[in-house]
Amino acid sequence: MTKTETFSPEETFRLGQKIGEQARPGELYTLIGDLGAGKTVLTQGIARGLGIEEPVSSPTFTIVQVYEEGRMPFYHFDVYRIGDVEEMEEIGYEDYFYGQGITLIEWANLIEEILPKHYREIRIEKDLERGFDYRRITVSEVAG
């Protein structure tokens, strides 16, 4: 488990970039954080670390966004609006989760029953007492 403190969106972006640079094909990350915690900024950094230059935004209404211009495919899920796991099956989630790219899932707690046994959880927490832009970002291994 690693804990990192960031004090600006730029620092959060750079942490994401580092994660993207170290990512390996087949890895799955879950991204947990309140609205406005910095999930999109971190995700944009991960994409840049993968060599993706195109704009990255949260796929809230499309559920999954696929980026293929980097050194490996990047599958970005936002399952906030998922009604049930059957919707993930309709998308063919297994092709992404067990594919040759990196998968990042926002709001993954809503689909816990279909997550693989092994993944990395990224948790972003705010602490307004430490400042408006302060974030505590914890990356931990999950093995079921």
mmCIF file with all atom_site columns, N, CA and C in Angstrom, residues 43-116:
data_model
loop_
_atom_site.group_PDB
_atom_site.id
_atom_site.type_symbol
_atom_site.label_atom_id
_atom_site.label_alt_id
_atom_site.label_comp_id
_atom_site.label_asym_id
_atom_site.label_entity_id
_atom_site.label_seq_id
_atom_site.pdbx_PDB_ins_code
_atom_site.Cartn_x
_atom_site.Cartn_y
_atom_site.Cartn_z
_atom_site.occupancy
_atom_site.B_iso_or_equiv
_atom_site.pdbx_formal_charge
_atom_site.auth_seq_id
_atom_site.auth_comp_id
_atom_site.auth_asym_id
_atom_site.auth_atom_id
_atom_site.pdbx_PDB_model_num
ATOM 1   N N  . THR A 1 43  ? -7.165  10.384  -13.607 1.00 0.00 ? 43  THR A N  1
ATOM 2   C CA . THR A 1 43  ? -7.350  9.566   -14.808 1.00 0.00 ? 43  THR A CA 1
ATOM 3   C C  . THR A 1 43  ? -6.662  10.208  -16.012 1.00 0.00 ? 43  THR A C  1
ATOM 4   N N  . GLN A 1 44  ? -6.763  11.514  -16.141 1.00 0.00 ? 44  GLN A N  1
ATOM 5   C CA . GLN A 1 44  ? -6.085  12.222  -17.235 1.00 0.00 ? 44  GLN A CA 1
ATOM 6   C C  . GLN A 1 44  ? -4.577  12.036  -17.130 1.00 0.00 ? 44  GLN A C  1
ATOM 7   N N  . GLY A 1 45  ? -4.053  12.035  -15.916 1.00 0.00 ? 45  GLY A N  1
ATOM 8   C CA . GLY A 1 45  ? -2.630  11.777  -15.716 1.00 0.00 ? 45  GLY A CA 1
ATOM 9   C C  . GLY A 1 45  ? -2.240  10.362  -16.108 1.00 0.00 ? 45  GLY A C  1
ATOM 10  N N  . ILE A 1 46  ? -3.067  9.393   -15.732 1.00 0.00 ? 46  ILE A N  1
ATOM 11  C CA . ILE A 1 46  ? -2.801  7.998   -16.113 1.00 0.00 ? 46  ILE A CA 1
ATOM 12  C C  . ILE A 1 46  ? -2.749  7.884   -17.632 1.00 0.00 ? 46  ILE A C  1
ATOM 13  N N  . ALA A 1 47  ? -3.727  8.495   -18.302 1.00 0.00 ? 47  ALA A N  1
ATOM 14  C CA . ALA A 1 47  ? -3.754  8.455   -19.770 1.00 0.00 ? 47  ALA A CA 1
ATOM 15  C C  . ALA A 1 47  ? -2.475  9.050   -20.354 1.00 0.00 ? 47  ALA A C  1
ATOM 16  N N  . ARG A 1 48  ? -2.031  10.174  -19.822 1.00 0.00 ? 48  ARG A N  1
ATOM 17  C CA . ARG A 1 48  ? -0.808  10.793  -20.327 1.00 0.00 ? 48  ARG A CA 1
ATOM 18  C C  . ARG A 1 48  ? 0.395   9.879   -20.099 1.00 0.00 ? 48  ARG A C  1
ATOM 19  N N  . GLY A 1 49  ? 0.419   9.213   -18.947 1.00 0.00 ? 49  GLY A N  1
ATOM 20  C CA . GLY A 1 49  ? 1.500   8.265   -18.663 1.00 0.00 ? 49  GLY A CA 1
ATOM 21  C C  . GLY A 1 49  ? 1.508   7.083   -19.615 1.00 0.00 ? 49  GLY A C  1
ATOM 22  N N  . LEU A 1 50  ? 0.353   6.794   -20.211 1.00 0.00 ? 50  LEU A N  1
ATOM 23  C CA . LEU A 1 50  ? 0.253   5.727   -21.214 1.00 0.00 ? 50  LEU A CA 1
ATOM 24  C C  . LEU A 1 50  ? 0.580   6.238   -22.616 1.00 0.00 ? 50  LEU A C  1
ATOM 25  N N  . GLY A 1 51  ? 0.821   7.550   -22.733 1.00 0.00 ? 51  GLY A N  1
ATOM 26  C CA . GLY A 1 51  ? 1.137   8.129   -24.040 1.00 0.00 ? 51  GLY A CA 1
ATOM 27  C C  . GLY A 1 51  ? -0.083  8.594   -24.805 1.00 0.00 ? 51  GLY A C  1
ATOM 28  N N  . ILE A 1 52  ? -1.203  8.767   -24.122 1.00 0.00 ? 52  ILE A N  1
ATOM 29  C CA . ILE A 1 52  ? -2.435  9.212   -24.767 1.00 0.00 ? 52  ILE A CA 1
ATOM 30  C C  . ILE A 1 52  ? -2.493  10.731  -24.704 1.00 0.00 ? 52  ILE A C  1
ATOM 31  N N  . GLU A 1 53  ? -2.608  11.352  -25.873 1.00 0.00 ? 53  GLU A N  1
ATOM 32  C CA . GLU A 1 53  ? -2.617  12.813  -25.949 1.00 0.00 ? 53  GLU A CA 1
ATOM 33  C C  . GLU A 1 53  ? -4.026  13.392  -26.060 1.00 0.00 ? 53  GLU A C  1
ATOM 34  N N  . GLU A 1 54  ? -4.984  12.594  -26.536 1.00 0.00 ? 54  GLU A N  1
ATOM 35  C CA . GLU A 1 54  ? -6.335  13.122  -26.750 1.00 0.00 ? 54  GLU A CA 1
ATOM 36  C C  . GLU A 1 54  ? -6.996  13.446  -25.412 1.00 0.00 ? 54  GLU A C  1
ATOM 37  N N  . PRO A 1 55  ? -7.975  14.360  -25.411 1.00 0.00 ? 55  PRO A N  1
ATOM 38  C CA . PRO A 1 55  ? -8.654  14.725  -24.162 1.00 0.00 ? 55  PRO A CA 1
ATOM 39  C C  . PRO A 1 55  ? -9.356  13.527  -23.534 1.00 0.00 ? 55  PRO A C  1
ATOM 40  N N  . VAL A 1 56  ? -9.275  13.437  -22.218 1.00 0.00 ? 56  VAL A N  1
ATOM 41  C CA . VAL A 1 56  ? -9.900  12.351  -21.475 1.00 0.00 ? 56  VAL A CA 1
ATOM 42  C C  . VAL A 1 56  ? -10.929 12.962  -20.534 1.00 0.00 ? 56  VAL A C  1
ATOM 43  N N  . SER A 1 57  ? -12.161 12.461  -20.627 1.00 0.00 ? 57  SER A N  1
ATOM 44  C CA . SER A 1 57  ? -13.203 12.910  -19.708 1.00 0.00 ? 57  SER A CA 1
ATOM 45  C C  . SER A 1 57  ? -13.921 11.684  -19.172 1.00 0.00 ? 57  SER A C  1
ATOM 46  N N  . SER A 1 58  ? -14.683 11.879  -18.121 1.00 0.00 ? 58  SER A N  1
ATOM 47  C CA . SER A 1 58  ? -15.365 10.763  -17.491 1.00 0.00 ? 58  SER A CA 1
ATOM 48  C C  . SER A 1 58  ? -16.509 10.263  -18.377 1.00 0.00 ? 58  SER A C  1
ATOM 49  N N  . PRO A 1 59  ? -16.555 8.953   -18.644 1.00 0.00 ? 59  PRO A N  1
ATOM 50  C CA . PRO A 1 59  ? -17.610 8.400   -19.520 1.00 0.00 ? 59  PRO A CA 1
ATOM 51  C C  . PRO A 1 59  ? -18.911 8.130   -18.770 1.00 0.00 ? 59  PRO A C  1
ATOM 52  N N  . THR A 1 60  ? -19.402 9.133   -18.045 1.00 0.00 ? 60  THR A N  1
ATOM 53  C CA . THR A 1 60  ? -20.563 8.948   -17.178 1.00 0.00 ? 60  THR A CA 1
ATOM 54  C C  . THR A 1 60  ? -21.770 8.413   -17.931 1.00 0.00 ? 60  THR A C  1
ATOM 55  N N  . PHE A 1 61  ? -22.000 8.875   -19.149 1.00 0.00 ? 61  PHE A N  1
ATOM 56  C CA . PHE A 1 61  ? -23.207 8.461   -19.869 1.00 0.00 ? 61  PHE A CA 1
ATOM 57  C C  . PHE A 1 61  ? -22.951 7.333   -20.854 1.00 0.00 ? 61  PHE A C  1
ATOM 58  N N  . THR A 1 62  ? -21.702 7.092   -21.235 1.00 0.00 ? 62  THR A N  1
ATOM 59  C CA . THR A 1 62  ? -21.393 6.010   -22.162 1.00 0.00 ? 62  THR A CA 1
ATOM 60  C C  . THR A 1 62  ? -20.899 4.757   -21.436 1.00 0.00 ? 62  THR A C  1
ATOM 61  N N  . ILE A 1 63  ? -20.621 4.858   -20.164 1.00 0.00 ? 63  ILE A N  1
ATOM 62  C CA . ILE A 1 63  ? -20.134 3.802   -19.282 1.00 0.00 ? 63  ILE A CA 1
ATOM 63  C C  . ILE A 1 63  ? -18.673 3.447   -19.540 1.00 0.00 ? 63  ILE A C  1
ATOM 64  N N  . VAL A 1 64  ? -18.279 3.267   -20.809 1.00 0.00 ? 64  VAL A N  1
ATOM 65  C CA . VAL A 1 64  ? -16.874 2.959   -21.078 1.00 0.00 ? 64  VAL A CA 1
ATOM 66  C C  . VAL A 1 64  ? -16.374 3.815   -22.237 1.00 0.00 ? 64  VAL A C  1
ATOM 67  N N  . GLN A 1 65  ? -15.149 4.272   -22.080 1.00 0.00 ? 65  GLN A N  1
ATOM 68  C CA . GLN A 1 65  ? -14.456 5.008   -23.143 1.00 0.00 ? 65  GLN A CA 1
ATOM 69  C C  . GLN A 1 65  ? -13.160 4.257   -23.422 1.00 0.00 ? 65  GLN A C  1
ATOM 70  N N  . VAL A 1 66  ? -12.877 3.995   -24.678 1.00 0.00 ? 66  VAL A N  1
ATOM 71  C CA . VAL A 1 66  ? -11.682 3.251   -25.065 1.00 0.00 ? 66  VAL A CA 1
ATOM 72  C C  . VAL A 1 66  ? -10.706 4.197   -25.760 1.00 0.00 ? 66  VAL A C  1
ATOM 73  N N  . TYR A 1 67  ? -9.466  4.184   -25.285 1.00 0.00 ? 67  TYR A N  1
ATOM 74  C CA . TYR A 1 67  ? -8.388  4.978   -25.888 1.00 0.00 ? 67  TYR A CA 1
ATOM 75  C C  . TYR A 1 67  ? -7.333  3.991   -26.377 1.00 0.00 ? 67  TYR A C  1
ATOM 76  N N  . GLU A 1 68  ? -6.999  4.075   -27.672 1.00 0.00 ? 68  GLU A N  1
ATOM 77  C CA . GLU A 1 68  ? -6.072  3.090   -28.218 1.00 0.00 ? 68  GLU A CA 1
ATOM 78  C C  . GLU A 1 68  ? -4.791  3.688   -28.766 1.00 0.00 ? 68  GLU A C  1
ATOM 79  N N  . GLU A 1 69  ? -4.588  4.991   -28.583 1.00 0.00 ? 69  GLU A N  1
ATOM 80  C CA . GLU A 1 69  ? -3.417  5.618   -29.187 1.00 0.00 ? 69  GLU A CA 1
ATOM 81  C C  . GLU A 1 69  ? -2.147  5.486   -28.353 1.00 0.00 ? 69  GLU A C  1
ATOM 82  N N  . GLY A 1 70  ? -2.250  5.038   -27.107 1.00 0.00 ? 70  GLY A N  1
ATOM 83  C CA . GLY A 1 70  ? -1.088  4.947   -26.233 1.00 0.00 ? 70  GLY A CA 1
ATOM 84  C C  . GLY A 1 70  ? -0.302  3.674   -26.449 1.00 0.00 ? 70  GLY A C  1
ATOM 85  N N  . ARG A 1 71  ? 0.593   3.390   -25.513 1.00 0.00 ? 71  ARG A N  1
ATOM 86  C CA . ARG A 1 71  ? 1.442   2.197   -25.633 1.00 0.00 ? 71  ARG A CA 1
ATOM 87  C C  . ARG A 1 71  ? 0.673   0.908   -25.389 1.00 0.00 ? 71  ARG A C  1
ATOM 88  N N  . MET A 1 72  ? -0.540  1.019   -24.863 1.00 0.00 ? 72  MET A N  1
ATOM 89  C CA . MET A 1 72  ? -1.471  -0.108  -24.738 1.00 0.00 ? 72  MET A CA 1
ATOM 90  C C  . MET A 1 72  ? -2.868  0.494   -24.654 1.00 0.00 ? 72  MET A C  1
ATOM 91  N N  . PRO A 1 73  ? -3.911  -0.285  -24.928 1.00 0.00 ? 73  PRO A N  1
ATOM 92  C CA . PRO A 1 73  ? -5.271  0.256   -24.811 1.00 0.00 ? 73  PRO A CA 1
ATOM 93  C C  . PRO A 1 73  ? -5.586  0.670   -23.372 1.00 0.00 ? 73  PRO A C  1
ATOM 94  N N  . PHE A 1 74  ? -6.395  1.700   -23.238 1.00 0.00 ? 74  PHE A N  1
ATOM 95  C CA . PHE A 1 74  ? -6.844  2.197   -21.939 1.00 0.00 ? 74  PHE A CA 1
ATOM 96  C C  . PHE A 1 74  ? -8.365  2.159   -21.941 1.00 0.00 ? 74  PHE A C  1
ATOM 97  N N  . TYR A 1 75  ? -8.928  1.353   -21.028 1.00 0.00 ? 75  TYR A N  1
ATOM 98  C CA . TYR A 1 75  ? -10.370 1.185   -20.919 1.00 0.00 ? 75  TYR A CA 1
ATOM 99  C C  . TYR A 1 75  ? -10.834 1.919   -19.664 1.00 0.00 ? 75  TYR A C  1
ATOM 100 N N  . HIS A 1 76  ? -11.539 3.014   -19.859 1.00 0.00 ? 76  HIS A N  1
ATOM 101 C CA . HIS A 1 76  ? -11.969 3.867   -18.747 1.00 0.00 ? 76  HIS A CA 1
ATOM 102 C C  . HIS A 1 76  ? -13.473 3.706   -18.534 1.00 0.00 ? 76  HIS A C  1
ATOM 103 N N  . PHE A 1 77  ? -13.843 3.109   -17.420 1.00 0.00 ? 77  PHE A N  1
ATOM 104 C CA . PHE A 1 77  ? -15.244 2.887   -17.069 1.00 0.00 ? 77  PHE A CA 1
ATOM 105 C C  . PHE A 1 77  ? -15.692 3.889   -16.016 1.00 0.00 ? 77  PHE A C  1
ATOM 106 N N  . ASP A 1 78  ? -16.938 4.333   -16.128 1.00 0.00 ? 78  ASP A N  1
ATOM 107 C CA . ASP A 1 78  ? -17.612 5.053   -15.055 1.00 0.00 ? 78  ASP A CA 1
ATOM 108 C C  . ASP A 1 78  ? -18.954 4.353   -14.895 1.00 0.00 ? 78  ASP A C  1
ATOM 109 N N  . VAL A 1 79  ? -19.089 3.580   -13.820 1.00 0.00 ? 79  VAL A N  1
ATOM 110 C CA . VAL A 1 79  ? -20.295 2.760   -13.657 1.00 0.00 ? 79  VAL A CA 1
ATOM 111 C C  . VAL A 1 79  ? -21.300 3.391   -12.685 1.00 0.00 ? 79  VAL A C  1
ATOM 112 N N  . TYR A 1 80  ? -21.168 4.692   -12.461 1.00 0.00 ? 80  TYR A N  1
ATOM 113 C CA . TYR A 1 80  ? -22.055 5.402   -11.532 1.00 0.00 ? 80  TYR A CA 1
ATOM 114 C C  . TYR A 1 80  ? -23.519 5.217   -11.901 1.00 0.00 ? 80  TYR A C  1
ATOM 115 N N  . ARG A 1 81  ? -23.825 5.184   -13.188 1.00 0.00 ? 81  ARG A N  1
ATOM 116 C CA . ARG A 1 81  ? -25.219 5.107   -13.635 1.00 0.00 ? 81  ARG A CA 1
ATOM 117 C C  . ARG A 1 81  ? -25.663 3.682   -13.991 1.00 0.00 ? 81  ARG A C  1
ATOM 118 N N  . ILE A 1 82  ? -24.854 2.703   -13.663 1.00 0.00 ? 82  ILE A N  1
ATOM 119 C CA . ILE A 1 82  ? -25.219 1.304   -13.931 1.00 0.00 ? 82  ILE A CA 1
ATOM 120 C C  . ILE A 1 82  ? -26.384 0.905   -13.034 1.00 0.00 ? 82  ILE A C  1
ATOM 121 N N  . GLY A 1 83  ? -27.411 0.317   -13.627 1.00 0.00 ? 83  GLY A N  1
ATOM 122 C CA . GLY A 1 83  ? -28.552 -0.143  -12.842 1.00 0.00 ? 83  GLY A CA 1
ATOM 123 C C  . GLY A 1 83  ? -28.271 -1.484  -12.189 1.00 0.00 ? 83  GLY A C  1
ATOM 124 N N  . ASP A 1 84  ? -27.689 -2.399  -12.946 1.00 0.00 ? 84  ASP A N  1
ATOM 125 C CA . ASP A 1 84  ? -27.297 -3.694  -12.403 1.00 0.00 ? 84  ASP A CA 1
ATOM 126 C C  . ASP A 1 84  ? -26.201 -4.303  -13.277 1.00 0.00 ? 84  ASP A C  1
ATOM 127 N N  . VAL A 1 85  ? -25.645 -5.377  -12.801 1.00 0.00 ? 85  VAL A N  1
ATOM 128 C CA . VAL A 1 85  ? -24.493 -6.002  -13.449 1.00 0.00 ? 85  VAL A CA 1
ATOM 129 C C  . VAL A 1 85  ? -24.814 -6.481  -14.863 1.00 0.00 ? 85  VAL A C  1
ATOM 130 N N  . GLU A 1 86  ? -26.091 -6.784  -15.139 1.00 0.00 ? 86  GLU A N  1
ATOM 131 C CA . GLU A 1 86  ? -26.462 -7.230  -16.487 1.00 0.00 ? 86  GLU A CA 1
ATOM 132 C C  . GLU A 1 86  ? -26.077 -6.195  -17.546 1.00 0.00 ? 86  GLU A C  1
ATOM 133 N N  . GLU A 1 87  ? -26.132 -4.910  -17.191 1.00 0.00 ? 87  GLU A N  1
ATOM 134 C CA . GLU A 1 87  ? -25.717 -3.878  -18.138 1.00 0.00 ? 87  GLU A CA 1
ATOM 135 C C  . GLU A 1 87  ? -24.235 -4.021  -18.485 1.00 0.00 ? 87  GLU A C  1
ATOM 136 N N  . MET A 1 88  ? -23.429 -4.414  -17.517 1.00 0.00 ? 88  MET A N  1
ATOM 137 C CA . MET A 1 88  ? -22.001 -4.636  -17.781 1.00 0.00 ? 88  MET A CA 1
ATOM 138 C C  . MET A 1 88  ? -21.815 -5.832  -18.710 1.00 0.00 ? 88  MET A C  1
ATOM 139 N N  . GLU A 1 89  ? -22.647 -6.856  -18.536 1.00 0.00 ? 89  GLU A N  1
ATOM 140 C CA . GLU A 1 89  ? -22.562 -8.027  -19.403 1.00 0.00 ? 89  GLU A CA 1
ATOM 141 C C  . GLU A 1 89  ? -22.932 -7.660  -20.830 1.00 0.00 ? 89  GLU A C  1
ATOM 142 N N  . GLU A 1 90  ? -23.915 -6.772  -20.994 1.00 0.00 ? 90  GLU A N  1
ATOM 143 C CA . GLU A 1 90  ? -24.308 -6.325  -22.334 1.00 0.00 ? 90  GLU A CA 1
ATOM 144 C C  . GLU A 1 90  ? -23.165 -5.583  -23.027 1.00 0.00 ? 90  GLU A C  1
ATOM 145 N N  . ILE A 1 91  ? -22.371 -4.876  -22.259 1.00 0.00 ? 91  ILE A N  1
ATOM 146 C CA . ILE A 1 91  ? -21.221 -4.145  -22.809 1.00 0.00 ? 91  ILE A CA 1
ATOM 147 C C  . ILE A 1 91  ? -20.096 -5.110  -23.184 1.00 0.00 ? 91  ILE A C  1
ATOM 148 N N  . GLY A 1 92  ? -20.098 -6.298  -22.565 1.00 0.00 ? 92  GLY A N  1
ATOM 149 C CA . GLY A 1 92  ? -19.008 -7.240  -22.786 1.00 0.00 ? 92  GLY A CA 1
ATOM 150 C C  . GLY A 1 92  ? -17.799 -6.889  -21.936 1.00 0.00 ? 92  GLY A C  1
ATOM 151 N N  . TYR A 1 93  ? -18.046 -6.583  -20.676 1.00 0.00 ? 93  TYR A N  1
ATOM 152 C CA . TYR A 1 93  ? -16.991 -6.102  -19.780 1.00 0.00 ? 93  TYR A CA 1
ATOM 153 C C  . TYR A 1 93  ? -15.782 -7.029  -19.699 1.00 0.00 ? 93  TYR A C  1
ATOM 154 N N  . GLU A 1 94  ? -16.006 -8.339  -19.830 1.00 0.00 ? 94  GLU A N  1
ATOM 155 C CA . GLU A 1 94  ? -14.893 -9.278  -19.688 1.00 0.00 ? 94  GLU A CA 1
ATOM 156 C C  . GLU A 1 94  ? -13.813 -9.045  -20.742 1.00 0.00 ? 94  GLU A C  1
ATOM 157 N N  . ASP A 1 95  ? -14.221 -8.608  -21.942 1.00 0.00 ? 95  ASP A N  1
ATOM 158 C CA . ASP A 1 95  ? -13.232 -8.320  -22.989 1.00 0.00 ? 95  ASP A CA 1
ATOM 159 C C  . ASP A 1 95  ? -12.294 -7.199  -22.550 1.00 0.00 ? 95  ASP A C  1
ATOM 160 N N  . TYR A 1 96  ? -12.800 -6.283  -21.752 1.00 0.00 ? 96  TYR A N  1
ATOM 161 C CA . TYR A 1 96  ? -11.982 -5.183  -21.253 1.00 0.00 ? 96  TYR A CA 1
ATOM 162 C C  . TYR A 1 96  ? -11.191 -5.597  -20.009 1.00 0.00 ? 96  TYR A C  1
ATOM 163 N N  . PHE A 1 97  ? -11.897 -6.171  -19.023 1.00 0.00 ? 97  PHE A N  1
ATOM 164 C CA . PHE A 1 97  ? -11.273 -6.526  -17.758 1.00 0.00 ? 97  PHE A CA 1
ATOM 165 C C  . PHE A 1 97  ? -10.111 -7.503  -17.951 1.00 0.00 ? 97  PHE A C  1
ATOM 166 N N  . TYR A 1 98  ? -10.254 -8.402  -18.914 1.00 0.00 ? 98  TYR A N  1
ATOM 167 C CA . TYR A 1 98  ? -9.239  -9.444  -19.114 1.00 0.00 ? 98  TYR A CA 1
ATOM 168 C C  . TYR A 1 98  ? -8.525  -9.268  -20.451 1.00 0.00 ? 98  TYR A C  1
ATOM 169 N N  . GLY A 1 99  ? -8.496  -8.022  -20.944 1.00 0.00 ? 99  GLY A N  1
ATOM 170 C CA . GLY A 1 99  ? -7.864  -7.726  -22.229 1.00 0.00 ? 99  GLY A CA 1
ATOM 171 C C  . GLY A 1 99  ? -6.390  -7.390  -22.085 1.00 0.00 ? 99  GLY A C  1
ATOM 172 N N  . GLN A 1 100 ? -5.847  -6.838  -23.148 1.00 0.00 ? 100 GLN A N  1
ATOM 173 C CA . GLN A 1 100 ? -4.415  -6.533  -23.198 1.00 0.00 ? 100 GLN A CA 1
ATOM 174 C C  . GLN A 1 100 ? -4.087  -5.094  -22.812 1.00 0.00 ? 100 GLN A C  1
ATOM 175 N N  . GLY A 1 101 ? -5.093  -4.388  -22.315 1.00 0.00 ? 101 GLY A N  1
ATOM 176 C CA . GLY A 1 101 ? -4.864  -3.008  -21.913 1.00 0.00 ? 101 GLY A CA 1
ATOM 177 C C  . GLY A 1 101 ? -4.936  -2.852  -20.409 1.00 0.00 ? 101 GLY A C  1
ATOM 178 N N  . ILE A 1 102 ? -5.024  -1.599  -19.979 1.00 0.00 ? 102 ILE A N  1
ATOM 179 C CA . ILE A 1 102 ? -5.232  -1.276  -18.569 1.00 0.00 ? 102 ILE A CA 1
ATOM 180 C C  . ILE A 1 102 ? -6.685  -0.823  -18.433 1.00 0.00 ? 102 ILE A C  1
ATOM 181 N N  . THR A 1 103 ? -7.351  -1.305  -17.393 1.00 0.00 ? 103 THR A N  1
ATOM 182 C CA . THR A 1 103 ? -8.738  -0.947  -17.126 1.00 0.00 ? 103 THR A CA 1
ATOM 183 C C  . THR A 1 103 ? -8.801  -0.113  -15.857 1.00 0.00 ? 103 THR A C  1
ATOM 184 N N  . LEU A 1 104 ? -9.544  0.998   -15.924 1.00 0.00 ? 104 LEU A N  1
ATOM 185 C CA . LEU A 1 104 ? -9.774  1.846   -14.759 1.00 0.00 ? 104 LEU A CA 1
ATOM 186 C C  . LEU A 1 104 ? -11.273 1.987   -14.582 1.00 0.00 ? 104 LEU A C  1
ATOM 187 N N  . ILE A 1 105 ? -11.780 1.715   -13.377 1.00 0.00 ? 105 ILE A N  1
ATOM 188 C CA . ILE A 1 105 ? -13.220 1.735   -13.133 1.00 0.00 ? 105 ILE A CA 1
ATOM 189 C C  . ILE A 1 105 ? -13.545 2.713   -12.012 1.00 0.00 ? 105 ILE A C  1
ATOM 190 N N  . GLU A 1 106 ? -14.275 3.774   -12.355 1.00 0.00 ? 106 GLU A N  1
ATOM 191 C CA . GLU A 1 106 ? -14.780 4.689   -11.343 1.00 0.00 ? 106 GLU A CA 1
ATOM 192 C C  . GLU A 1 106 ? -16.076 4.123   -10.773 1.00 0.00 ? 106 GLU A C  1
ATOM 193 N N  . TRP A 1 107 ? -16.271 4.285   -9.458  1.00 0.00 ? 107 TRP A N  1
ATOM 194 C CA . TRP A 1 107 ? -17.452 3.800   -8.747  1.00 0.00 ? 107 TRP A CA 1
ATOM 195 C C  . TRP A 1 107 ? -17.537 2.269   -8.781  1.00 0.00 ? 107 TRP A C  1
ATOM 196 N N  . ALA A 1 108 ? -16.392 1.608   -8.759  1.00 0.00 ? 108 ALA A N  1
ATOM 197 C CA . ALA A 1 108 ? -16.343 0.143   -8.884  1.00 0.00 ? 108 ALA A CA 1
ATOM 198 C C  . ALA A 1 108 ? -17.059 -0.571  -7.750  1.00 0.00 ? 108 ALA A C  1
ATOM 199 N N  . ASN A 1 109 ? -17.292 0.103   -6.622  1.00 0.00 ? 109 ASN A N  1
ATOM 200 C CA . ASN A 1 109 ? -18.015 -0.536  -5.520  1.00 0.00 ? 109 ASN A CA 1
ATOM 201 C C  . ASN A 1 109 ? -19.419 -0.957  -5.943  1.00 0.00 ? 109 ASN A C  1
ATOM 202 N N  . LEU A 1 110 ? -19.944 -0.375  -7.026  1.00 0.00 ? 110 LEU A N  1
ATOM 203 C CA . LEU A 1 110 ? -21.288 -0.723  -7.500  1.00 0.00 ? 110 LEU A CA 1
ATOM 204 C C  . LEU A 1 110 ? -21.322 -2.044  -8.271  1.00 0.00 ? 110 LEU A C  1
ATOM 205 N N  . ILE A 1 111 ? -20.156 -2.539  -8.665  1.00 0.00 ? 111 ILE A N  1
ATOM 206 C CA . ILE A 1 111 ? -20.103 -3.793  -9.442  1.00 0.00 ? 111 ILE A CA 1
ATOM 207 C C  . ILE A 1 111 ? -19.097 -4.775  -8.827  1.00 0.00 ? 111 ILE A C  1
ATOM 208 N N  . GLU A 1 112 ? -18.947 -4.726  -7.513  1.00 0.00 ? 112 GLU A N  1
ATOM 209 C CA . GLU A 1 112 ? -17.941 -5.553  -6.839  1.00 0.00 ? 112 GLU A CA 1
ATOM 210 C C  . GLU A 1 112 ? -18.026 -7.027  -7.194  1.00 0.00 ? 112 GLU A C  1
ATOM 211 N N  . GLU A 1 113 ? -19.253 -7.529  -7.413  1.00 0.00 ? 113 GLU A N  1
ATOM 212 C CA . GLU A 1 113 ? -19.401 -8.968  -7.634  1.00 0.00 ? 113 GLU A CA 1
ATOM 213 C C  . GLU A 1 113 ? -18.777 -9.456  -8.938  1.00 0.00 ? 113 GLU A C  1
ATOM 214 N N  . ILE A 1 114 ? -18.462 -8.550  -9.880  1.00 0.00 ? 114 ILE A N  1
ATOM 215 C CA . ILE A 1 114 ? -17.850 -9.011  -11.136 1.00 0.00 ? 114 ILE A CA 1
ATOM 216 C C  . ILE A 1 114 ? -16.381 -8.593  -11.262 1.00 0.00 ? 114 ILE A C  1
ATOM 217 N N  . LEU A 1 115 ? -15.832 -7.976  -10.223 1.00 0.00 ? 115 LEU A N  1
ATOM 218 C CA . LEU A 1 115 ? -14.415 -7.596  -10.289 1.00 0.00 ? 115 LEU A CA 1
ATOM 219 C C  . LEU A 1 115 ? -13.550 -8.850  -10.222 1.00 0.00 ? 115 LEU A C  1
ATOM 220 N N  . PRO A 1 116 ? -12.388 -8.816  -10.889 1.00 0.00 ? 116 PRO A N  1
ATOM 221 C CA . PRO A 1 116 ? -11.474 -9.961  -10.799 1.00 0.00 ? 116 PRO A CA 1
ATOM 222 C C  . PRO A 1 116 ? -10.975 -10.145 -9.358  1.00 0.00 ? 116 PRO A C  1
#
